[in-house]
Amino acid sequence: MDLAKFAIEKRLVSALLTLVILLLGYVSYTSLPRFEDPEFIIRSAQVITPYSGASAEEVSEEVTDVIETAIQQLAGIKKVTSTSSAGLSKVTVEFTIAAAKTRDILAQKFTQLRAKISDTERQLPPNAGTPQVYDDYGDVYAQYYAVTGDGYSLSEIHHYLDTLQRELVLVKGVSKVIQIGVPQEIIYVNYQPSRLIQLGLSASQIAQVLEGQNLVVSGGSVKAGNLRVVFRPGAAVSSLQSLEELVISDPKGGRSFRLKDIATVTRGIKDPISKRLYRDGKPAIGLAISNVLGGNVVEMGDAVRARIKELESLRPVGIDIIPVSEQSESVRISVNDFVLNVVMALGIVVGTLLLFMGIRSGLLMGGILLVTVAGTLLGMNLYGLDMQRISLGALIIALGMLVDNAIVVVEGTLVRIHKGESPASAAVAVVNQTKWPLLGGTVVGFLAFSPIGFSPDGTGEYAGSLFWTISIALLFSWLIAIWLTPYYCTVMLKGEKASKNAEGEQEGAFLAAYRKLLTFALHYRYVTIILAFGLLGLSFAATPYMKQGFFPSSTRAQFVVDYFLPEGTDIEQTQNDTAKIAEHIRGLPGVTGTNRMAGGGHPRFMLIYDAGSDNNAYGQILVDVKGYEDIDPLLTSVREYIEANFPAAFTKVWKFKLGPGGGSAIEAKFTGQDSVVLRELSEQAKRIYAEAGAVAVKDDWREMVKVIRPRIREENMRRLGLTQGDITKAIAAHFSGTAIGVYREGDELQQILFRPDEADRKGAETLQTIQIFNSGTGKYIPITQVVESFDTELENAQLLRENRALAIKAQADPAPGDNATDLFARVKGKVEAIDLPVGYNLKWGGESGDSAEANAGLASTMPLGFGAMVLVVFLLFNAVRQPVIIWLTVPLIGVGIIWGLIVTGTALEFMGILAVLSLTGMLIKNAIVLIDQTDLEISEGKPRLSAVIDSSVSRVRPVSLGVLTTVLGVVPLLWDPFFKSLAVVIIFGLSFATLLTLIVVPTLYSVFFRVKGDETVKEG
């Protein structure tokens, strides 16, 4: 079917289709989901198993190993990592992308995981807890607030948030609402040990009384006439006063006591305290809200804020809800900025076309571009893409490329009109002449992006929408060029022959100069080729001066302070230190607020943010600043303050990164079987880091911790009828208390803890006063009768494993002014020179490892993409020499790329590598257009040298305009850190490559086809 002829003959249909495309494009723009970053699936789940009383080594051997063995039996496992700490096993399983491509398949994998873990429960030690599988590990809480209240306790704030939480979870678009930093209320029953010993009572006796009084049990029912009436006894313990009045009986002594006679009942917060949040120094509770899968985070955020405002009457005066991170606002700003960039790019492209093609042609091209953009948005909506950093960037990249096909059609139509043809016949003839070469060039153009579209790693999934967006855009631009553009030409272009004007003379002078230069290059063809590729060789020789990178820093107006005290430090010390640091930070210029967490990190409020594990010795401060430009000087200032005032601590002050990755920039991972050997290898690597000027030098095992180990007199213990468990429980009861029941208050259950008065359990010196209750005799036995001594020892606080082997990471970051690539180059050789014992291995992680993994993903799909591009070019020409000429010119893009990056001081980051791939497609497309015209003119009988020169001259304008619109279209991206590397590569690479291509392609053609210098007149 001749689409061009159809569009011209059915003018009303063409006009209506244009309006439909514009309307549906606008509807798609308003309805497309919006996110800050692309949604990618976190294919991980955690299996958490408590094993109270066990050391890290015991947890690793008796629990973690069993869980890991079960998990490894599942298909599609990418990696299994684990952290075994005192009393707790955490095993994280990650599935491959190939095994869990969609969320539905991933859900099936999680179901299989649960079944496998359930089957292994009987293999665990008797006193190990039930393993729990958490598959919401990757949930992102797009709206994150700190709720404070002057004059209110955290418990009172929590009660208000319970009400708010129930309302917000019903808001459209909301998936989950959680609270962070909620204090756990405990009912403490404090007693004097001497009094309990005197009365001969034990904690278990009191627990039995509470259990019977406070259990919810069925009271049965009775028939009363035609009704069945249920008995519903009231709670025996309905208040703290009723708890104090409970009667405790001693069956052996025949005595009874009220609980208040032997103990004091109080309400308090669990000791030691758990993770706490502070906003600008005020105690707060975090309120985190996640978005439903695929929902519009902007609409969800607006709906949440609107609902909070509607419920204003429920909020007590003095309680404030302060945003910590509102992704809806970030996305709104980000999308608006990108839309502004798109509008700027659109204006630049249209302005360029108006300048070089005249008013009518320029307006025609601007209209075609608008229709193509609308069609692209429609295609994105139909394909299920969304608006986020990558897809919007792809739109900007595509803007300049979108007009390439239409420029060829419009330019060819103008040439024929100037020769006297009507616009209709001229447009149809040009489309029929160029549609297949244009399709070949278009396919090659988007195939250049295919390596990222099909990359099998996480980075490919993150940036994959770049390929699909550009593919949709380019294919639609080709369709518009061969279908509706001829109709637009008949509307906008006049049929009379254009008269020569000043613009034409100026253009003629430019083309005349190009003709002379090309003729000179063809005369000295071999010198021209040597010079071109010599320049390329010189450029590659300069690559050591080119910076390298992975993903750039974010422009988010926040930075992070990670604060670590020695492992085993009490959380109160962490809280006090971070409070002083946060107070200092708030006094620095540019800082607008601090969000401090003691005992752990913040929830995952960004997809690319991964919170650290809960740890009493760890604190994190999220610092708000006026603008991201203020961050760099603050990083150094804050780090120096902490190092000077808190010498016992380790700290890392860092900015958010764009793209996947995270953790330390430099990571050397040692694996083996002996923890002592691994720690020594890590220490060697850390010394190398420090000597190289790195900062934040640490390892992920942290320090060893002190433990008190009782030396038990085995014979005495057995003679007195005690067990090691009795001794351990007595020590735990003395310092931590014994859970003797629960207290029901509304919809909450509060633990009742039976423990000695503070004076009797304060300090390790009270160990000698502990009494052990013998349930057989009903008497207390001094611990000194069964424990010889209490020795202090060191043990690992945690053991980390990866794929069943112990693994320790020696980590570091570059100092301010340094970069990860240079630091890695300085330490790589020395670390790899460390003598590894047999059975031990070294693998690099961090930014280098992430970059290597991402590049490996690209490398695995690159042969397919480039193979398809080569195939398309060969099929297009049905010959060998033309494709060889085209591919020989591809390396010339390196000239502009290398010098552009060096001159601007821009690092070649991952997005820059993608731009290199895209330039390949752009350059090939230009070369296809050029060579196809040369072949056409030769086939029409023109002498070959004249055909080479004339076809090159005739294609200078469309090729140059295509390049110019592409280059100018990405100019707005120079101010976006994420796309700056890509923009520099395209601007410099395409500009210089095109200049060289317009000379080198004709020259290579003359060499390969042995075009003689006298083939300028017809023979015979």
mmCIF file of C-alpha atoms in Angstrom, residues 152 160 163-164 167-168 304-322:
data_model
loop_
_atom_site.group_PDB
_atom_site.id
_atom_site.type_symbol
_atom_site.label_atom_id
_atom_site.label_comp_id
_atom_site.label_asym_id
_atom_site.label_seq_id
_atom_site.Cartn_x
_atom_site.Cartn_y
_atom_site.Cartn_z
ATOM 1 C CA TYR A 152 3.440 15.057 74.145
ATOM 2 C CA TYR A 160 -2.747 9.616 67.427
ATOM 3 C CA THR A 163 -5.910 6.618 64.119
ATOM 4 C CA LEU A 164 -4.259 8.447 61.225
ATOM 5 C CA GLU A 167 -7.388 6.413 57.623
ATOM 6 C CA LEU A 168 -4.375 6.812 55.310
ATOM 7 C CA VAL A 304 -2.311 11.638 51.174
ATOM 8 C CA ARG A 305 -1.721 15.324 51.880
ATOM 9 C CA ALA A 306 -5.337 16.107 51.120
ATOM 10 C CA ARG A 307 -6.539 13.385 53.498
ATOM 11 C CA ILE A 308 -4.234 14.567 56.264
ATOM 12 C CA LYS A 309 -5.666 18.058 55.826
ATOM 13 C CA GLU A 310 -9.226 16.693 55.993
ATOM 14 C CA LEU A 311 -8.351 14.945 59.275
ATOM 15 C CA GLU A 312 -6.845 18.105 60.751
ATOM 16 C CA SER A 313 -9.533 18.181 63.446
ATOM 17 C CA LEU A 314 -8.289 14.852 64.829
ATOM 18 C CA ARG A 315 -4.744 16.125 65.284
ATOM 19 C CA PRO A 316 -4.041 17.426 68.786
ATOM 20 C CA VAL A 317 -2.719 20.984 68.946
ATOM 21 C CA GLY A 318 1.071 20.895 69.122
ATOM 22 C CA ILE A 319 1.601 17.744 67.079
ATOM 23 C CA ASP A 320 3.336 18.501 63.775
ATOM 24 C CA ILE A 321 3.714 16.313 60.679
ATOM 25 C CA ILE A 322 6.994 17.308 59.000
#
